[in-house]
Every structure is written in structure tokens, then in C-alpha cells.
């Protein structure tokens, strides 16, 4: 009798957590995995009293297996709740319990039917089930339960966001007067509106980074507001990082960057991305992850300020600031295609870069090739003026007094002399630190501009003759209008105004002519003072070629 009784029991080791002694006749339901395993065991030479089954990857572990045994010992009946559905559902599919047990439905069928009512669950029940999925299931395995939980959670968030947007838009007109009269109500309304969009942040922040990526990916696919998702991810990063230790910190940062990369970058806060960059600089992230973050920041480079770019260089480099990082950011900005980026954004970045180059130019360790790379990173049409670049190069040459002539010429090649102001060209003409070729090119470009201005103004004639002709034609036209419209006073006023404009134009022409002659004399003195040019301007064509 004792041997017969013992032969009915089976020892089950569940993931090394706990060992169960079960009645194999009750637990081994038809066609279940345990029944199949037991059938193979009986065919072996192992004594019946020592039959043992070991599970190494049982979903949910010992707690899930215990619920399974209760189901079997209770003739296929068990109370299903959102708090145990994940354990029972995963255990039922793992054990292949898709056949009827006693008079009740099989466990797989029962759990599937229960999940059909998931849309009626409360938010707390949904989150409890989702957290249980995180602890029970592996993301590599497809599960209808996990998919339904994530779909329901995201749908609940989206519905709440749409309701908040509708209430905000519908109440904006009616509440405008009240808000303008009551500051406290305004603050309270803003706080309530913020709460309505962030109420789910703390709950989802309990998810592991790898599990959250699955949820956020589904959010992005369902067109959930990317701005709200990005705010949540920054909240998640801050909250998880505070409790992270060791390797967890770079893992959290990497996961957040990968999730932000899935969103619309233009809706991600630029300042928070920069904060994430500073955090990432101290963590050992993979190059691919760092590239993603830099691409997101670079795409919005026109929103940056000079302080944002003055990031200290990493340990092991002599540069004061991380110049290589800024170069990569510019490349990321330009990678969007300068033809597709508005000219306004390009001009903003060019002005920012002029400020940055002037800031890093005094660095004694900055190499000429790096300065040249910074100055030429943007296309020529992005700059209206090259005065900022000239000032930075002038400062760099002053600090790096040991530069060779070749290095100076390479740096000066970044200048577009036709886009230098007359003041900058006048300063360059007297700057003895610059190579003579650069000085001459600047003077020649200014002479060319002066001649073009004079040619356009005078139309090939003497300025005074041109002025007198224009004056006469204006007088004739004014007389005709006076005779035709009987408006003598009005014509006289217009005539006086035009006379003033002509005199101003004539004065400007004379001033430009004086400036041209002054620069011509300065060029003569500079060329004569340079060795190897005894004949003065006779060598000019050779230098300019």
C-alpha cells in the first residue's frame, strides 16, 4: 500500500526556487506537457518512487506553478483576476493545458475568455497586470496577453489625452475673462492641465528600461503625442537614474536615447537633450547610441546658444572645449540637406558658429586644421558677412604667434573677401600679422566692389553729369505732373525730397571714391614694404593669381 501510494506522486523542481510533491494523476491532465514528460519518464529505468521533473524556465516561477496545481486539484476551477491572470495564462500556454479538465473548460480557454473583458478593467488593474507581465514574460516570446495589456494601457492614455485637449480648447474662450481677472485660478488651471497630461508618468516609470522600450515603440506606432512621450522619457530618466547603481546608469541612459530616437525630433526639448548629453559624457555609452543623441541635437542646432556649445573637452585631450563634438553637430545639422533647411535657420547657425569660433580661437592647443574646419563647416551662402570669421582668425593668429606662412594661408582660405565689410578690409589692410597675399586679395576685392558700385550708380558716366541729368529729368517730370493734375504744392514737396536724395547719393559716391583712393595708397605702401617686391605693383598680378 505504501509503495502504491508513493508511486502516485511526482517531485517537481520549479526553476530551482521550490520543489513540489504532486499527485501525477491529478496534475497530468490529458495532452499537457507534464503528462508527456511523465510518459517519457515511465519508459526509463528510474524507479517510480524517484520520478522527478525539473523546470528551468517555468514562467512566473514557483508562484505560477502553485496556482496551476490549485486549478488542477480544484477540478479545473479557479478565480481569475487581473492580479493573477498573467501567471495563469502564461503557465497554461507553457504547459499546453488546452484540453478540458473535469467538467470545466480548459485553463487556456478560461484565461483567453477572461482577457476579452480587459477593456473594462480599471487603470490600477491594467498596471498590475502589466507589471506582472514584466516579471513573468520574456520580451523575446510573443504573448497575446502582453500585447493586449500594452494596447489597453496606451489606449487609456490616448483617450485621456484627447479628452484633456478637448476640454482645454473648449474652455479657452469662456475662461479667458476669468483667467485674466484671477491669477490664482490661472495657476490652478495650468497645474490641473499639466496633471491631466502627466498623470500616468509615475506608474509607467516602474517598468524596466527594456520592457518600457516595447511600450514606447507601440506608443509611437499609435501616433501618441510625441511631445508628451518625450517629457515622460526625461522624467523616467531622472527618476530611474536617481536609484540606479553601477552598470544600471548607462543602461538607463542608453534605453532612453533609443526611445527618444523613435520620436519626432523637432518635438523633443532641445535643452533636455543637451542635459542628456552632459549626463552621457560621463557614462560609457556605445558609439551608435552617442551618434543617435548627437544627431537629434544637431538637427536642432539653430536653437542652441553659445553657452550650450561650450562643453569642456573629455579627459585626455588638451583642448579647452570639445571642438570635435561641435563639428559633429554641424555635420548632423547639414546632413538634413542645406537645400531643405531654411535660409533663416542657416543664418542663425552661422552667427552662432562665428561666436563659437571667436570663443575657442584663444585656445593655445587648438590646431589650425580644427579652426579651418569650424570656419568652413557651413556653406558660403549661409553667411551674410565674414567679419566674425575674420575677427576669430585675427585673434587666433595673435595668440599663435609661431604659425608658419603656410598655416596662415590655409586659415585665411576660409575667408570670402567679397563678404568683408569696408571696416574689416581697412583693418586687414593694416594688419601686419596677416600674409601679404591675403591683404592684397582683400584690397582688390574691395576695389572691385567700389568700381561695381560706381558703375551701377553712374551707368558709365561721370557722377556729377549723371546727377545733373537725373535732376533735370525729375524737374521735367514734376512740371508735367503739375500741369496735368494742378497740384503744384505737392509736386514741389516731392521735388525737394528727390533733390535731397540725389545730393545724398552724390555725397556717397564721393565718399566711396575717397575710400578707394585711400585703400589704393595703403596697398602701395604695403607692397613696397614687403621684401621681394622692389617694383611695387608690378608684382600684383602674380600675387593675385
XYZ file of C-alpha atoms in Angstrom:
545
model
C 0.000 0.000 0.000
C 2.812 2.384 0.854
C 4.634 1.688 -2.410
C 1.402 2.096 -4.361
C 0.705 5.391 -2.652
C 4.202 6.692 -3.257
C 4.037 5.739 -6.904
C 1.219 8.287 -7.392
C 3.390 11.241 -6.516
C 5.799 13.224 -8.612
C 8.534 15.597 -7.499
C 8.651 18.868 -9.483
C 11.530 21.353 -9.194
C 10.430 24.806 -10.442
C 13.343 26.972 -11.576
C 15.352 25.979 -8.527
C 13.065 28.152 -6.388
C 10.905 25.481 -4.799
C 10.159 21.752 -5.047
C 6.558 20.467 -5.149
C 5.276 16.950 -4.456
C 2.148 16.490 -6.578
C -0.232 13.725 -7.488
C 0.595 12.887 -11.063
C -2.863 11.502 -11.700
C -4.391 14.895 -10.892
C -1.777 17.211 -12.340
C -1.041 15.320 -15.541
C -4.152 16.341 -17.445
C -4.556 14.817 -20.904
C -2.175 16.148 -23.558
C -0.454 18.513 -21.120
C 3.308 18.940 -21.220
C 3.672 17.411 -17.762
C 1.710 14.345 -18.877
C 4.020 13.932 -21.864
C 7.085 14.309 -19.678
C 5.733 11.777 -17.225
C 5.088 9.343 -20.074
C 8.728 9.586 -21.132
C 9.871 9.104 -17.552
C 7.873 5.900 -17.158
C 9.670 4.438 -20.158
C 13.022 4.839 -18.355
C 14.571 2.519 -15.787
C 14.193 5.075 -12.974
C 12.158 3.659 -10.052
C 8.640 5.013 -9.890
C 9.179 6.277 -6.352
C 12.000 8.570 -7.548
C 10.377 10.269 -10.524
C 11.354 13.945 -10.707
C 10.734 16.706 -13.211
C 12.923 19.838 -13.322
C 11.745 23.077 -14.952
C 14.388 25.712 -15.560
C 12.314 28.353 -17.357
C 8.803 27.998 -15.951
C 7.038 31.379 -16.482
C 6.214 33.034 -13.180
C 8.272 30.575 -11.181
C 7.016 28.813 -8.069
C 4.074 31.166 -7.551
C 2.721 30.453 -11.024
C 3.145 26.678 -10.609
C 1.305 26.788 -7.290
C -1.699 28.467 -8.924
C -1.592 25.802 -11.604
C -1.747 22.992 -9.035
C -4.704 24.663 -7.305
C -6.523 24.745 -10.635
C -5.900 21.026 -11.147
C -6.750 19.998 -7.566
C -9.998 22.012 -7.719
C -11.371 20.133 -10.730
C -10.439 22.837 -13.225
C -11.932 25.754 -11.343
C -10.121 28.867 -10.148
C -10.973 32.522 -9.609
C -9.364 34.640 -12.285
C -8.436 38.250 -11.514
C -6.264 40.906 -13.214
C -3.736 40.197 -10.468
C -3.221 36.515 -11.345
C -4.238 36.336 -14.989
C -0.705 36.771 -16.253
C 0.634 33.910 -14.119
C -2.157 31.527 -15.061
C -2.259 32.498 -18.729
C 1.464 32.044 -19.248
C 1.545 28.820 -17.205
C -1.402 27.371 -19.131
C 0.234 28.027 -22.503
C 3.583 26.770 -21.274
C 2.060 23.507 -20.002
C -0.151 23.179 -23.122
C -3.292 22.819 -20.984
C -5.720 23.290 -23.833
C -7.896 20.263 -23.078
C -10.871 20.102 -20.743
C -10.138 19.336 -17.094
C -13.017 17.519 -15.371
C -16.275 19.331 -16.179
C -14.758 22.822 -16.544
C -13.203 24.482 -19.566
C -9.510 24.064 -20.108
C -7.236 26.677 -18.494
C -6.126 28.202 -21.793
C -9.719 28.802 -22.801
C -10.636 30.254 -19.412
C -7.789 32.785 -19.445
C -8.479 33.769 -23.057
C -12.133 34.418 -22.248
C -11.204 36.492 -19.221
C -8.900 38.691 -21.319
C -11.812 39.622 -23.571
C -13.061 41.843 -20.739
C -9.779 43.746 -20.422
C -11.358 46.971 -21.716
C -13.468 47.108 -18.529
C -10.517 46.852 -16.165
C -9.532 49.815 -14.044
C -6.212 51.602 -14.585
C -4.751 50.020 -11.425
C -5.763 46.563 -12.632
C -4.158 47.217 -16.014
C -0.913 48.376 -14.426
C -0.876 45.407 -12.030
C -1.252 43.011 -14.949
C 1.403 44.864 -16.996
C 3.904 44.772 -14.117
C 3.190 41.073 -13.678
C 3.877 40.543 -17.383
C 7.209 42.297 -16.878
C 8.153 39.884 -14.090
C 6.798 36.784 -15.811
C 7.250 37.015 -19.557
C 10.249 37.448 -21.782
C 10.077 40.114 -24.474
C 11.574 37.692 -26.972
C 8.471 35.497 -26.717
C 5.249 36.656 -28.344
C 2.311 36.766 -25.940
C -1.256 37.785 -26.665
C -1.597 38.786 -23.022
C 1.327 41.227 -23.184
C 0.059 42.700 -26.432
C -3.451 43.202 -25.048
C -2.139 44.797 -21.842
C 0.082 47.238 -23.716
C -2.679 48.092 -26.200
C -5.132 48.773 -23.383
C -2.667 50.924 -21.409
C -1.766 53.039 -24.450
C -5.405 53.349 -25.491
C -6.314 54.550 -21.976
C -3.524 57.183 -22.074
C -4.508 58.348 -25.554
C -8.179 58.675 -24.583
C -7.303 60.744 -21.534
C -5.008 62.999 -23.597
C -7.704 63.584 -26.228
C -10.227 64.433 -23.520
C -7.799 66.903 -21.936
C -7.124 68.567 -25.283
C -10.839 68.876 -25.989
C -11.610 70.374 -22.585
C -8.715 72.814 -22.899
C -9.779 74.013 -26.337
C -13.487 74.227 -25.486
C -12.933 76.145 -22.252
C -10.294 78.553 -23.557
C -12.800 81.111 -24.849
C -15.150 81.017 -21.891
C -12.372 81.046 -19.319
C -10.323 83.836 -20.891
C -12.050 86.600 -18.933
C -11.910 84.688 -15.667
C -8.213 83.885 -16.119
C -7.373 87.493 -16.852
C -9.082 88.545 -13.621
C -7.938 85.763 -11.327
C -4.247 84.869 -11.187
C -4.807 82.045 -8.731
C -7.343 80.365 -10.979
C -4.900 80.659 -13.874
C -2.156 78.920 -11.921
C -4.576 76.271 -10.725
C -5.828 75.617 -14.235
C -2.300 75.252 -15.581
C -1.444 72.818 -12.794
C -4.563 70.783 -13.486
C -3.848 70.743 -17.208
C -0.296 69.580 -16.520
C -1.604 66.851 -14.237
C -4.077 65.674 -16.860
C -1.212 65.046 -19.299
C 1.293 63.561 -16.829
C -0.912 61.501 -14.514
C 0.476 58.225 -15.855
C 4.174 59.131 -15.602
C 4.850 57.650 -12.157
C 3.061 54.382 -12.923
C 4.932 53.643 -16.145
C 8.196 54.723 -14.514
C 8.045 51.414 -12.585
C 8.798 49.468 -15.787
C 12.260 48.199 -16.589
C 14.093 50.005 -19.433
C 13.956 47.009 -21.782
C 10.254 46.483 -21.121
C 9.455 50.179 -21.440
C 11.030 50.263 -24.912
C 8.376 47.783 -26.038
C 5.630 50.062 -24.670
C 7.068 53.301 -26.111
C 7.537 51.691 -29.508
C 3.857 50.842 -29.531
C 3.015 54.395 -28.409
C 4.956 55.825 -31.331
C 3.244 53.475 -33.768
C -0.165 54.650 -32.485
C 0.719 58.330 -33.154
C 0.524 59.302 -29.485
C 1.657 62.895 -28.883
C 5.453 62.724 -29.228
C 5.880 65.821 -27.073
C 4.173 64.099 -24.121
C 6.141 60.884 -24.695
C 9.436 62.799 -24.710
C 8.517 64.575 -21.459
C 7.770 61.214 -19.886
C 11.079 59.760 -21.050
C 13.037 62.624 -19.470
C 11.002 62.137 -16.281
C 11.728 58.405 -16.434
C 15.454 59.015 -16.950
C 15.665 61.340 -13.968
C 13.696 59.077 -11.618
C 15.452 55.839 -12.623
C 18.892 57.391 -12.612
C 18.450 58.549 -9.013
C 18.117 54.939 -7.827
C 20.459 53.297 -10.359
C 23.841 51.924 -9.361
C 26.830 50.690 -11.327
C 26.050 49.454 -14.814
C 22.373 50.367 -14.462
C 23.086 54.064 -15.144
C 24.479 53.674 -18.697
C 21.785 51.080 -19.419
C 19.027 53.507 -18.456
C 20.592 56.349 -20.440
C 21.046 54.124 -23.494
C 17.455 52.932 -23.354
C 16.094 56.487 -23.051
C 18.187 57.698 -26.009
C 16.992 54.787 -28.147
C 13.375 55.567 -27.280
C 13.743 59.304 -27.965
C 15.264 58.428 -31.334
C 11.942 56.840 -32.345
C 10.069 60.132 -31.909
C 9.756 63.285 -33.978
C 12.995 65.079 -33.052
C 11.525 68.523 -33.557
C 9.138 67.850 -30.655
C 11.870 66.806 -28.236
C 13.104 69.515 -25.865
C 16.492 70.797 -27.046
C 17.580 71.884 -23.566
C 16.806 68.479 -22.125
C 18.699 66.788 -24.926
C 21.725 68.895 -24.007
C 21.304 67.854 -20.391
C 21.172 64.250 -21.505
C 24.365 64.837 -23.491
C 26.168 66.082 -20.389
C 24.971 63.020 -18.488
C 26.054 60.738 -21.319
C 29.517 62.327 -21.468
C 30.308 60.814 -18.077
C 28.898 57.399 -18.978
C 30.475 54.812 -21.227
C 27.884 54.586 -23.965
C 28.214 52.721 -27.218
C 29.224 54.827 -30.205
C 25.981 54.106 -32.055
C 23.938 55.376 -29.104
C 26.049 58.523 -28.775
C 25.642 59.158 -32.519
C 21.862 58.988 -32.165
C 21.912 61.609 -29.418
C 24.227 63.897 -31.384
C 22.050 63.575 -34.497
C 18.992 64.648 -32.520
C 20.828 67.650 -31.066
C 22.447 68.589 -34.364
C 19.118 68.621 -36.178
C 18.020 71.488 -33.890
C 21.340 73.335 -33.747
C 19.657 76.639 -34.657
C 18.020 76.596 -31.208
C 21.351 76.452 -29.371
C 23.145 79.284 -27.624
C 26.864 79.847 -27.212
C 26.767 78.534 -23.640
C 25.161 75.319 -24.886
C 28.139 74.609 -27.150
C 30.913 75.474 -24.683
C 31.202 71.896 -23.432
C 34.553 71.081 -21.805
C 36.615 68.510 -23.649
C 36.928 64.972 -22.392
C 39.767 63.823 -20.242
C 42.861 63.012 -22.250
C 42.517 65.883 -24.738
C 44.284 69.232 -24.475
C 41.515 71.318 -25.989
C 39.629 73.589 -23.593
C 36.331 72.776 -25.292
C 35.041 69.757 -27.169
C 35.561 71.130 -30.691
C 35.139 67.715 -32.303
C 31.662 67.432 -30.784
C 30.613 70.783 -32.266
C 31.945 69.725 -35.661
C 29.841 66.573 -35.477
C 26.786 68.607 -34.504
C 27.271 70.886 -37.516
C 27.560 67.870 -39.782
C 24.336 66.481 -38.313
C 22.608 69.805 -38.964
C 23.903 69.955 -42.523
C 23.055 66.286 -43.090
C 19.414 67.320 -43.280
C 20.403 68.959 -46.554
C 21.194 72.649 -46.772
C 18.770 72.884 -49.697
C 15.979 71.650 -47.416
C 16.938 73.789 -44.392
C 15.506 77.302 -44.435
C 17.923 80.159 -45.007
C 16.832 81.719 -41.713
C 17.954 78.639 -39.782
C 21.242 78.533 -41.691
C 21.934 82.187 -40.897
C 21.213 81.590 -37.207
C 23.680 78.704 -37.097
C 26.318 80.703 -38.983
C 26.076 83.561 -36.480
C 26.304 81.054 -33.647
C 29.381 79.477 -35.200
C 31.087 82.869 -35.592
C 30.635 83.429 -31.855
C 31.885 79.927 -31.077
C 34.992 80.248 -33.274
C 35.878 83.550 -31.593
C 35.472 81.877 -28.197
C 37.718 78.884 -28.916
C 40.308 80.764 -31.018
C 42.435 81.807 -27.978
C 42.894 78.143 -27.013
C 46.689 77.646 -27.323
C 46.196 73.932 -28.113
C 43.707 74.442 -30.941
C 45.258 73.279 -34.202
C 44.941 75.309 -37.434
C 43.120 72.458 -39.151
C 40.422 72.494 -36.459
C 39.903 76.234 -36.783
C 39.683 75.879 -40.551
C 37.201 73.019 -40.189
C 34.983 75.133 -37.933
C 35.107 78.113 -40.303
C 34.270 76.060 -43.402
C 31.757 73.632 -41.883
C 28.834 75.626 -43.309
C 28.367 76.530 -46.998
C 29.357 80.022 -48.140
C 25.790 81.186 -48.751
C 24.955 80.586 -45.077
C 26.923 83.726 -44.121
C 25.918 87.262 -44.996
C 29.228 88.617 -43.681
C 32.631 87.140 -42.916
C 33.566 89.820 -40.375
C 33.078 87.356 -37.492
C 35.334 84.784 -39.131
C 37.962 87.457 -39.759
C 37.923 88.556 -36.113
C 38.323 84.945 -34.966
C 41.238 84.343 -37.368
C 42.875 87.599 -36.310
C 42.606 86.575 -32.662
C 43.931 83.082 -33.443
C 46.984 84.461 -35.279
C 47.730 86.832 -32.409
C 47.652 84.004 -29.830
C 49.506 81.501 -32.036
C 52.446 83.728 -32.908
C 54.557 80.809 -34.115
C 52.343 79.920 -37.060
C 54.078 79.333 -40.355
C 53.181 81.242 -43.527
C 51.602 78.119 -44.973
C 49.349 77.650 -41.932
C 48.284 81.290 -42.078
C 47.415 80.987 -45.752
C 45.386 77.820 -45.074
C 43.419 79.547 -42.334
C 42.834 82.647 -44.449
C 41.444 80.469 -47.227
C 38.268 80.266 -45.128
C 37.609 83.978 -45.772
C 35.384 85.259 -48.512
C 36.908 88.709 -49.058
C 33.902 89.871 -51.082
C 31.741 89.481 -47.950
C 34.011 91.555 -45.709
C 32.776 94.984 -44.676
C 34.855 98.073 -45.633
C 35.807 98.463 -41.970
C 37.077 94.875 -41.760
C 39.009 95.300 -45.029
C 40.558 98.545 -43.772
C 41.656 96.754 -40.612
C 43.007 93.833 -42.630
C 44.958 96.216 -44.889
C 46.895 97.459 -41.865
C 47.227 94.068 -40.168
C 50.889 93.122 -40.488
C 50.293 89.672 -38.951
C 48.337 88.501 -41.979
C 50.193 87.238 -45.076
C 50.610 89.799 -47.855
C 48.606 87.724 -50.295
C 45.558 87.846 -48.023
C 45.958 91.617 -47.590
C 46.123 92.178 -51.326
C 43.156 89.939 -52.037
C 41.096 91.861 -49.503
C 42.054 95.234 -51.038
C 41.432 94.033 -54.574
C 38.014 92.652 -53.625
C 37.078 95.986 -52.095
C 38.302 97.870 -55.150
C 36.213 95.592 -57.298
C 33.140 96.295 -55.165
C 33.772 100.041 -55.260
C 34.086 100.022 -59.021
C 30.912 97.964 -59.307
C 29.050 100.438 -57.124
C 30.339 103.372 -59.114
C 29.494 101.650 -62.373
C 25.958 100.893 -61.251
C 25.400 104.409 -59.925
C 26.829 106.401 -62.808
C 25.853 103.955 -65.535
C 29.240 104.523 -67.158
C 29.183 108.348 -66.858
C 30.769 110.914 -64.559
C 28.911 111.100 -61.218
C 28.272 114.862 -61.495
C 26.953 114.612 -65.090
C 24.762 111.693 -64.053
C 23.410 113.684 -61.117
C 22.588 116.750 -63.230
C 20.796 114.613 -65.829
C 18.715 112.865 -63.201
C 17.867 116.222 -61.643
C 16.729 117.696 -64.948
C 14.586 114.680 -65.784
C 12.965 114.826 -62.368
C 12.203 118.535 -62.784
C 10.660 117.931 -66.203
C 8.544 115.097 -64.878
C 7.432 117.149 -61.902
C 6.442 120.032 -64.207
C 4.368 117.720 -66.373
C 2.582 116.316 -63.358
C 1.931 119.842 -62.047
C 0.374 120.906 -65.366
C -1.652 117.755 -65.696
C -3.009 117.468 -62.148
C -2.927 121.064 -60.875
C -1.006 120.022 -57.716
C 1.839 122.499 -57.596
C 2.434 122.323 -53.846
C 2.582 118.544 -53.766
C 5.000 118.371 -56.716
C 7.272 120.956 -55.090
C 7.458 118.868 -51.916
C 8.258 115.705 -53.874
C 10.842 117.575 -55.919
C 12.606 118.814 -52.786
C 12.692 115.301 -51.359
C 14.151 113.878 -54.553
C 16.733 116.670 -54.603
C 17.831 115.672 -51.122
C 18.069 112.007 -52.130
C 20.206 112.913 -55.151
C 22.554 115.059 -53.073
C 22.899 112.214 -50.595
C 23.673 109.788 -53.404
C 26.258 112.144 -54.827
C 27.899 112.514 -51.433
C 28.035 108.741 -51.029
C 29.704 108.372 -54.439
C 32.366 110.903 -53.497
C 32.965 109.143 -50.162
C 33.376 105.787 -51.890
C 35.830 107.334 -54.330
C 37.885 108.769 -51.443
C 37.896 105.353 -49.713
C 39.056 103.695 -52.934
C 41.962 106.129 -53.281
C 42.911 105.655 -49.616
C 42.975 101.871 -49.936
C 44.955 102.161 -53.157
C 47.654 104.191 -51.372
C 47.676 101.746 -48.453
C 48.137 98.839 -50.822
C 51.041 100.653 -52.473
C 52.834 101.144 -49.161
C 52.235 97.528 -48.070
C 53.502 96.036 -51.299
C 56.595 98.262 -51.281
C 57.323 97.327 -47.674
C 57.280 93.595 -48.431
C 60.638 92.037 -49.393
C 60.943 90.760 -52.918
C 58.661 93.473 -54.354
C 61.029 96.363 -55.305
C 58.780 97.445 -58.173
C 55.671 97.858 -56.103
C 52.517 96.990 -58.063
C 54.393 95.324 -60.915
C 54.164 92.068 -58.912
C 50.443 92.472 -58.157
C 49.086 90.199 -60.905
C 51.458 87.428 -59.824
C 50.364 87.652 -56.169
C 46.691 87.632 -57.025
C 46.875 84.714 -59.408
